[in-house]
Each structure stands twice: as C-alpha cells, then as structure tokens.
PDB file of C-alpha atoms and ligand atoms in Angstrom:
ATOM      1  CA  UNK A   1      63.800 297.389 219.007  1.00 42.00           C
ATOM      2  CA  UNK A   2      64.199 293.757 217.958  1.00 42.00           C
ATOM      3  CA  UNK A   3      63.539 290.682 220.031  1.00 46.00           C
ATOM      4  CA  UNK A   4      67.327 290.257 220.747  1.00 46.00           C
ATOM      5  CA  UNK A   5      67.723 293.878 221.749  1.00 43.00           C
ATOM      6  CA  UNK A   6      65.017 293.506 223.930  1.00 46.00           C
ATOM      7  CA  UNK A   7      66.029 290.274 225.659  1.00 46.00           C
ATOM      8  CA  UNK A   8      69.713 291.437 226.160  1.00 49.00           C
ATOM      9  CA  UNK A   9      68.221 294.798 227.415  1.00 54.00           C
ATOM     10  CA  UNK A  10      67.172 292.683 230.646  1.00 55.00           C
ATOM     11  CA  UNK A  11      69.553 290.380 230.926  1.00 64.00           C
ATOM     12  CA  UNK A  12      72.716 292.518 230.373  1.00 91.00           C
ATOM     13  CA  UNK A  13      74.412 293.433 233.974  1.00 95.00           C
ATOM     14  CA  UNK A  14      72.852 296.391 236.099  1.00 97.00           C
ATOM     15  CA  UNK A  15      74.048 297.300 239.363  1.00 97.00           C
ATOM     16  CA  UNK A  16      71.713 299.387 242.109  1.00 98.00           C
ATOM     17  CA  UNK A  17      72.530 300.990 245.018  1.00 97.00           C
ATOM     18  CA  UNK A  18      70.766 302.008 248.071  1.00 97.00           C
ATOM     19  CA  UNK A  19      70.145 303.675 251.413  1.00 96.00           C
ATOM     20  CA  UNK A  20      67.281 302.988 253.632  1.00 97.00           C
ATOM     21  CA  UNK A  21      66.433 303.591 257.551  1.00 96.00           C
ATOM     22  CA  UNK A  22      66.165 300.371 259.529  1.00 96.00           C
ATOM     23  CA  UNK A  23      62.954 300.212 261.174  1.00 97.00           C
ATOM     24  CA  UNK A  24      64.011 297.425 263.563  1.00 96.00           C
ATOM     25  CA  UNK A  25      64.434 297.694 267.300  1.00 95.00           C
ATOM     26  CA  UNK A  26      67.598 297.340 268.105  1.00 90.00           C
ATOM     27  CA  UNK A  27      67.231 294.060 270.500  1.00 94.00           C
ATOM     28  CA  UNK A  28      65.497 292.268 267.240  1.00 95.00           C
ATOM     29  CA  UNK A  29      68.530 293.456 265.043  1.00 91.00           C
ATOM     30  CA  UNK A  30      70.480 290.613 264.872  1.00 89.00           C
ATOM     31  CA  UNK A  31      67.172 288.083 264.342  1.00 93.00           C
ATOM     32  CA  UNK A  32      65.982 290.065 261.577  1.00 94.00           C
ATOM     33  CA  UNK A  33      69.218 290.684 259.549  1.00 91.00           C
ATOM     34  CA  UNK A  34      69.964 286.810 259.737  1.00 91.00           C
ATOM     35  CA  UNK A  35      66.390 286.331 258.652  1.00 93.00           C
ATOM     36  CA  UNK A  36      67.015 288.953 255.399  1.00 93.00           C
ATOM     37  CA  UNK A  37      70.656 287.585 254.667  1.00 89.00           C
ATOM     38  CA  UNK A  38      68.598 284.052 254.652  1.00 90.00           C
ATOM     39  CA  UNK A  39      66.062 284.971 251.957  1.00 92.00           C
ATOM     40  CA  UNK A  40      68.986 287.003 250.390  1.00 92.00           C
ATOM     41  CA  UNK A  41      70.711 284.060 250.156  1.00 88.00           C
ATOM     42  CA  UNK A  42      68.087 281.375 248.551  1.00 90.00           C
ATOM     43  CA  UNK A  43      66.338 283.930 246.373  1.00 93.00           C
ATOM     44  CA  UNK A  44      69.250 285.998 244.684  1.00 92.00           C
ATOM     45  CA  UNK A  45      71.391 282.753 244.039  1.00 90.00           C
ATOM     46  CA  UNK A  46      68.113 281.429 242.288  1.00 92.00           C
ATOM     47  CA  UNK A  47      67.648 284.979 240.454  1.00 94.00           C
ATOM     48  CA  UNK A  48      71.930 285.329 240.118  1.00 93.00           C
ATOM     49  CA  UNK A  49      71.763 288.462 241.707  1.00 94.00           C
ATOM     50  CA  UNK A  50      75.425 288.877 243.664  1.00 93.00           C
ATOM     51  CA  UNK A  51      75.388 292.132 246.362  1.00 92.00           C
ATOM     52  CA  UNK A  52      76.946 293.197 249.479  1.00 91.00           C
ATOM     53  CA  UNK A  53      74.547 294.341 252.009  1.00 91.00           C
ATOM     54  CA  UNK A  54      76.161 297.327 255.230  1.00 89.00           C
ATOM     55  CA  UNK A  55      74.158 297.519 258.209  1.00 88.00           C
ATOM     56  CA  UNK A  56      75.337 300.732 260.413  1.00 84.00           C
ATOM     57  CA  UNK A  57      73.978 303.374 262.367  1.00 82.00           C
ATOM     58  CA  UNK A  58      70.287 302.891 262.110  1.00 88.00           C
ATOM     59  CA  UNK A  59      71.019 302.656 257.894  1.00 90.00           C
ATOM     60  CA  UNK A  60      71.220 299.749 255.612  1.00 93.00           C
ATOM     61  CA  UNK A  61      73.203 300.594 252.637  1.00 93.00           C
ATOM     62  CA  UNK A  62      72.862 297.868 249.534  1.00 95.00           C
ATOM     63  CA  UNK A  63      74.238 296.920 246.586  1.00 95.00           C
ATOM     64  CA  UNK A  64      72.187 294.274 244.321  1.00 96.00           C
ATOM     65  CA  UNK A  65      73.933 293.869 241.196  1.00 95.00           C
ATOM     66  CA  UNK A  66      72.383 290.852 238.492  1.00 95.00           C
ATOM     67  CA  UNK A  67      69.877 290.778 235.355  1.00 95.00           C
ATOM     68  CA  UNK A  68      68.418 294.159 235.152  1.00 95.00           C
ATOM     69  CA  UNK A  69      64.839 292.699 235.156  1.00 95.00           C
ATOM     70  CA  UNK A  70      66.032 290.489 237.950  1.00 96.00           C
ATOM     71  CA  UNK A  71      67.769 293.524 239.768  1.00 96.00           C
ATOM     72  CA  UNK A  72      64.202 295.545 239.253  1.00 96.00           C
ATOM     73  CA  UNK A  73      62.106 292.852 240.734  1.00 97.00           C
ATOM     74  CA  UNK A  74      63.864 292.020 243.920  1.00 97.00           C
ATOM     75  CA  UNK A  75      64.326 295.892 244.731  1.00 98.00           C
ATOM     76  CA  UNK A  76      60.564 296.158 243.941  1.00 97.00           C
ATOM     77  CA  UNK A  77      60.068 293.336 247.013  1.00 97.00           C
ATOM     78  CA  UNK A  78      62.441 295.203 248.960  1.00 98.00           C
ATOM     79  CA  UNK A  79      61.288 298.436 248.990  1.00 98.00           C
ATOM     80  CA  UNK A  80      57.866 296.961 250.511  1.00 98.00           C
ATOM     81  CA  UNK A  81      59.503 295.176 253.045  1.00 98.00           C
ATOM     82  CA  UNK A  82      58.410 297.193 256.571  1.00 98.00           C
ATOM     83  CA  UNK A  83      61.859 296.077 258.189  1.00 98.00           C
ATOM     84  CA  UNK A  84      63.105 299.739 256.780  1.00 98.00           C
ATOM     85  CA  UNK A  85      61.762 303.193 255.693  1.00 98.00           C
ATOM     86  CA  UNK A  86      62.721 305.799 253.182  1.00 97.00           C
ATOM     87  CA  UNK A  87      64.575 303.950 250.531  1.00 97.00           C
ATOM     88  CA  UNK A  88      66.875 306.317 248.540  1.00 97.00           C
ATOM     89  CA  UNK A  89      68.344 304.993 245.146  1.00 97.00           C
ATOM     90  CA  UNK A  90      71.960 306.367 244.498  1.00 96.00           C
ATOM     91  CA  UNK A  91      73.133 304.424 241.831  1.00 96.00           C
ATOM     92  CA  UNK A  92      71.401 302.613 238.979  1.00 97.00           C
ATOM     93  CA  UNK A  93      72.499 301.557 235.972  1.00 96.00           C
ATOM     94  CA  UNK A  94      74.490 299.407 233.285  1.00 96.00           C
ATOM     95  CA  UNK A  95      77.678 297.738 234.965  1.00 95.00           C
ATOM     96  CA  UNK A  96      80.532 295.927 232.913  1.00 93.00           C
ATOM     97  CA  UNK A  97      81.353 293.107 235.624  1.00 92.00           C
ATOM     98  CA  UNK A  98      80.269 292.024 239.279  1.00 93.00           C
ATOM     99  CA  UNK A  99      81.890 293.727 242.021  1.00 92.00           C
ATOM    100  CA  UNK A 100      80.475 291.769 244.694  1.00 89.00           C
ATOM    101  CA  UNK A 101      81.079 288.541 242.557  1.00 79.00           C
ATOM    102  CA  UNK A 102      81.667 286.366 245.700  1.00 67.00           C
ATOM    103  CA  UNK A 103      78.611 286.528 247.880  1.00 64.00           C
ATOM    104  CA  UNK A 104      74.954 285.529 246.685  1.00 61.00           C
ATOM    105  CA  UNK A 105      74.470 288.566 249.543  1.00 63.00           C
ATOM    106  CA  UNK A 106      76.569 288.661 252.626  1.00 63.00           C
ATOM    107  CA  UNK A 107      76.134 291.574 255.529  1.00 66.00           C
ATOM    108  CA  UNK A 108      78.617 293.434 257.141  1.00 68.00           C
ATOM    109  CA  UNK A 109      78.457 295.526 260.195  1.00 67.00           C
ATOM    110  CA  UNK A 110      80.234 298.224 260.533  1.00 65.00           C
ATOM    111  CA  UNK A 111      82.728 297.901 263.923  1.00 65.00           C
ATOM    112  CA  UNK A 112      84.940 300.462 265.807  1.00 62.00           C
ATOM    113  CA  UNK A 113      87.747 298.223 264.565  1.00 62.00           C
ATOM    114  CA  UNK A 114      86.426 299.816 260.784  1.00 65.00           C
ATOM    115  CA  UNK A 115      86.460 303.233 261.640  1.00 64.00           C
ATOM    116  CA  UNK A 116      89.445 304.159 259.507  1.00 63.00           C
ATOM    117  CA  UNK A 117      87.034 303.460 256.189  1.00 68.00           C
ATOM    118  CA  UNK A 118      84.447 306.114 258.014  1.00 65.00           C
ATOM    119  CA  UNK A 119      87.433 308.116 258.252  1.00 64.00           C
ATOM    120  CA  UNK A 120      89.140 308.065 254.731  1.00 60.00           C
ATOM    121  CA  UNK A 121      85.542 308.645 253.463  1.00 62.00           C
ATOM    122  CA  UNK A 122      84.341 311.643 256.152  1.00 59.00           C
ATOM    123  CA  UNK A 123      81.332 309.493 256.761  1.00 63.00           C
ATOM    124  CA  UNK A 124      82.150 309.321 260.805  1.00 60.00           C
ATOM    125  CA  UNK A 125      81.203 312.445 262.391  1.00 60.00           C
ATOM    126  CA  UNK A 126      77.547 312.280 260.558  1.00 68.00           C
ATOM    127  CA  UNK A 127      76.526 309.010 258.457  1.00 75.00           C
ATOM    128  CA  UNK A 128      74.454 310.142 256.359  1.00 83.00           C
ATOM    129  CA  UNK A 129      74.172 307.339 253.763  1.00 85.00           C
ATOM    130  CA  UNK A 130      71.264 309.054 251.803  1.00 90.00           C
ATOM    131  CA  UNK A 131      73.999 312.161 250.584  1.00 86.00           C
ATOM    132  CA  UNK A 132      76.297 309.673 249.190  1.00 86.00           C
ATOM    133  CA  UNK A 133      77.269 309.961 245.467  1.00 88.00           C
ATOM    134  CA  UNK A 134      77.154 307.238 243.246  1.00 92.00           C
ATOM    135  CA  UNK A 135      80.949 307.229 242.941  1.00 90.00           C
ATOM    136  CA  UNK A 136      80.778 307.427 246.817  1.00 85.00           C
ATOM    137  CA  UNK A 137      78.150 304.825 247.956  1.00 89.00           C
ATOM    138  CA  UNK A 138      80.079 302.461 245.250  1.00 91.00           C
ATOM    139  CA  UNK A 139      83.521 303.127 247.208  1.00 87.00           C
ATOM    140  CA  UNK A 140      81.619 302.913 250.407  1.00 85.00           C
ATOM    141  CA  UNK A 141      80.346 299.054 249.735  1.00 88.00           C
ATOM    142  CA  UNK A 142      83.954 298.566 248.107  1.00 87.00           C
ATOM    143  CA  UNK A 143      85.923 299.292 251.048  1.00 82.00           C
ATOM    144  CA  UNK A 144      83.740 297.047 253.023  1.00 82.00           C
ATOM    145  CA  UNK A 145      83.886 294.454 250.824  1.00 83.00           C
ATOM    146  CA  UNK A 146      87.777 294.161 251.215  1.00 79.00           C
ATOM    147  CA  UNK A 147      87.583 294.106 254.879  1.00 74.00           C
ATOM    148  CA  UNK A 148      85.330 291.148 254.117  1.00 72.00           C
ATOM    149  CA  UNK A 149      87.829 289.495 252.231  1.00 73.00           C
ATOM    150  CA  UNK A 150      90.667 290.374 254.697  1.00 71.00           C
ATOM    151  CA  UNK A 151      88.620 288.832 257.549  1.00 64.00           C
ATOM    152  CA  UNK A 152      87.486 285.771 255.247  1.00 61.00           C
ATOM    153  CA  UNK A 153      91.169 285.113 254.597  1.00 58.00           C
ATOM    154  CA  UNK A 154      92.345 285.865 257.939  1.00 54.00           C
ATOM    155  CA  UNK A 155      89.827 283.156 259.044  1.00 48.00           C
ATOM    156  CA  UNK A 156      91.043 280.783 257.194  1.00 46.00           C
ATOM    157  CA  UNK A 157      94.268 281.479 257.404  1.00 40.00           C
TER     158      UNK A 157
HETATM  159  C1  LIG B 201      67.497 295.939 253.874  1.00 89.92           C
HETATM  160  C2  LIG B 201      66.880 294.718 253.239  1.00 89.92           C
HETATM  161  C3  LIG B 201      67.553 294.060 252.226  1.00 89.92           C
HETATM  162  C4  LIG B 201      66.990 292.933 251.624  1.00 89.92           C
HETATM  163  N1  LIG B 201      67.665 292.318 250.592  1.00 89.92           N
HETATM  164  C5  LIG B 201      67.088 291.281 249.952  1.00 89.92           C
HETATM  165  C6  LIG B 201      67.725 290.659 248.846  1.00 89.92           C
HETATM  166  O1  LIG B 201      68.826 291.032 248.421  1.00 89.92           O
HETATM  167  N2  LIG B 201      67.092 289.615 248.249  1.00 89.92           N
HETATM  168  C7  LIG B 201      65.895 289.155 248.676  1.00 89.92           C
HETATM  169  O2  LIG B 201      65.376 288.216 248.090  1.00 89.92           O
HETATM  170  N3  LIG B 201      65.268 289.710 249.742  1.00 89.92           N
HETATM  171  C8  LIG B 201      65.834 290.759 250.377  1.00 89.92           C
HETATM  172  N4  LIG B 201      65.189 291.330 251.443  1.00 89.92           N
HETATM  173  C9  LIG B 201      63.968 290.678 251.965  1.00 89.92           C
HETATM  174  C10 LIG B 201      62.755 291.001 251.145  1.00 89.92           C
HETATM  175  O3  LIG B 201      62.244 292.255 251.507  1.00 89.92           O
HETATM  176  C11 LIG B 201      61.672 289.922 251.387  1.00 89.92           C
HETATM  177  O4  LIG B 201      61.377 289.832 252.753  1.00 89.92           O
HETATM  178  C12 LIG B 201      62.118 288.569 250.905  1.00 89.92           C
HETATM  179  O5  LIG B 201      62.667 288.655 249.624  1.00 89.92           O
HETATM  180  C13 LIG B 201      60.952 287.573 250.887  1.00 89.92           C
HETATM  181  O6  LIG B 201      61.473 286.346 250.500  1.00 89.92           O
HETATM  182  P1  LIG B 201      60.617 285.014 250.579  1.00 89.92           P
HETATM  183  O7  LIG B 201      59.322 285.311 249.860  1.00 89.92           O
HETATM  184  O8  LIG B 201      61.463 283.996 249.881  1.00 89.92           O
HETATM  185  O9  LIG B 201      60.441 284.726 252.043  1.00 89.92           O
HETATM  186  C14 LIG B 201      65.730 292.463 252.055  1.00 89.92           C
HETATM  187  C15 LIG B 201      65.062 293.138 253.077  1.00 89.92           C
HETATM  188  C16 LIG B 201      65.618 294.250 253.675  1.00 89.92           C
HETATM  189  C17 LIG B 201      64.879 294.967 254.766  1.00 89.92           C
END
C-alpha cells in the first residue's frame, strides 16, 4: 500500500452506528446526557467528527460519522465509558458524505409527540435498537434528524 493510500485510508469518511443500554438512573438522566453532549461537543468538533446521538427507552442509539481513524478512536473511548452497557455495532463503514453534517453531536429524545417515526418503522410496541439493520438504524437516526430540523426551524421561525 503506498503512503498516500494509507493516509487517505484514515482520513476518507466512515460512518458507525450503534446501540447501547444506558446504565444511568433515571433521576441522573438529564445531568449525565448534558454532561456527554458537552464532551461530544468540544472533542468531536476538535476531531471533525459530526453525529446525531437518540436517547429512548433505556437505549442510546449513535451515529459518529468523521475520519475513520478519528471515528475508531472516539468509539474506542466510548465503549469504556460505564454510563452504558452492551454496545452493539450495526453499521460501519465507508460513507460518501455527512448525514448529520449540522451538529458537532446533538441529542434527541424521543417524545410521545414522535411516535409516528416508532410507528412508520414498527419500533413502538418493542424497541429493540440492538435488531436494527444497518439500512434501518441509518433511517432510524434520519428520521430523527428531520424532526430536529423541523423543531430548529420552527424555533426560529
Ligand atoms: C452514549 C454515549 C455517547 C458518547 N458520545 C461521545 C462522543 O460522540 N464524543 C466524545 O468525545 N465523547 C462521547 N462520550 C463520552 C465519552 O465516553 C467520554 O466520557 C468523553 O469523551 C471524555 O471526554 P473528556 O476526556 O474530554 O472529558 C459518549 C458517552 C456515552 C455514554
């Protein structure tokens, strides 16, 4: 392989997606997701690493998508981290272009307003994050992230 293989090898655009069990009581929820979109925030802008990150149902669903190298190390940290359990990868790979382009990492709780995503993707009656397809998971995080929009917009609006 030469050097320029090599180096565009790890910088070229990967995307990962995954499922993992909070391990959080619920009254320290809201501390400790502000506290990972915070470090989310200062280290993946530094390592330009763009994601979307669902909290619902005891499950944190993720999407880190950057440098492959840089994709590789952060999941590394994350998988450590004791704030969740039983980290399932359901997508890894090559990606031709940022689909969470707009947020450095931004989280999104599922509401009973956004049941109707649930619905279309017969998640409801038993979320079960872990089953997902990659063509699922990717949709999943997708839908979500044009809520977000709608809501950003509607905000400003
Ligand atoms: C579900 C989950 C998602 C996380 N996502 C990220 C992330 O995208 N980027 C990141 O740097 N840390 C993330 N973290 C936090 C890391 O595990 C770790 O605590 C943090 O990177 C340490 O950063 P610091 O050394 O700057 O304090 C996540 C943690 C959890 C539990």
């Amino acid at each position: 392989m030469s050097e320029f293989s090599a180096i565009s090898g790890v910088r070229s655009l990967h995307r990962l997606i995954y499922a993992s069990r909070q391990r959080i009581a619920p009254a320290d929820l809201e501390h400790e997701v502000g506290a990972i979109i915070r470090a989310s925030i200062r280290n993946n802008r530094e390592a330009s690493l763009t994601g979307l990150l669902l909290i619902h149902d005891g499950w944190f669903i993720q999407a880190l998508e950057g440098p492959a190298e840089a994709v590789m190390t952060t999941y590394r940290r994350i998988i450590d981290d004791p704030r969740h359990v039983d980290t399932k990868v359901l997508s890894a790979g090559p990606a031709t272009s940022r689909e969470f382009a707009d947020w450095n990492m931004c989280a999104r709780h599922m509401s009973a307003s956004d049941d109707a995503i649930l619905d279309a993707l017969a998640l409801r009656a038993a979320f079960r994050p872990d089953t997902l397809s990659a063509t699922s998971a990717l949709r999943l995080l997708k839908a979500v992230r044009g809520i977000q929009e709608r809501t950003a917009s509607a905000a400003v609006g």
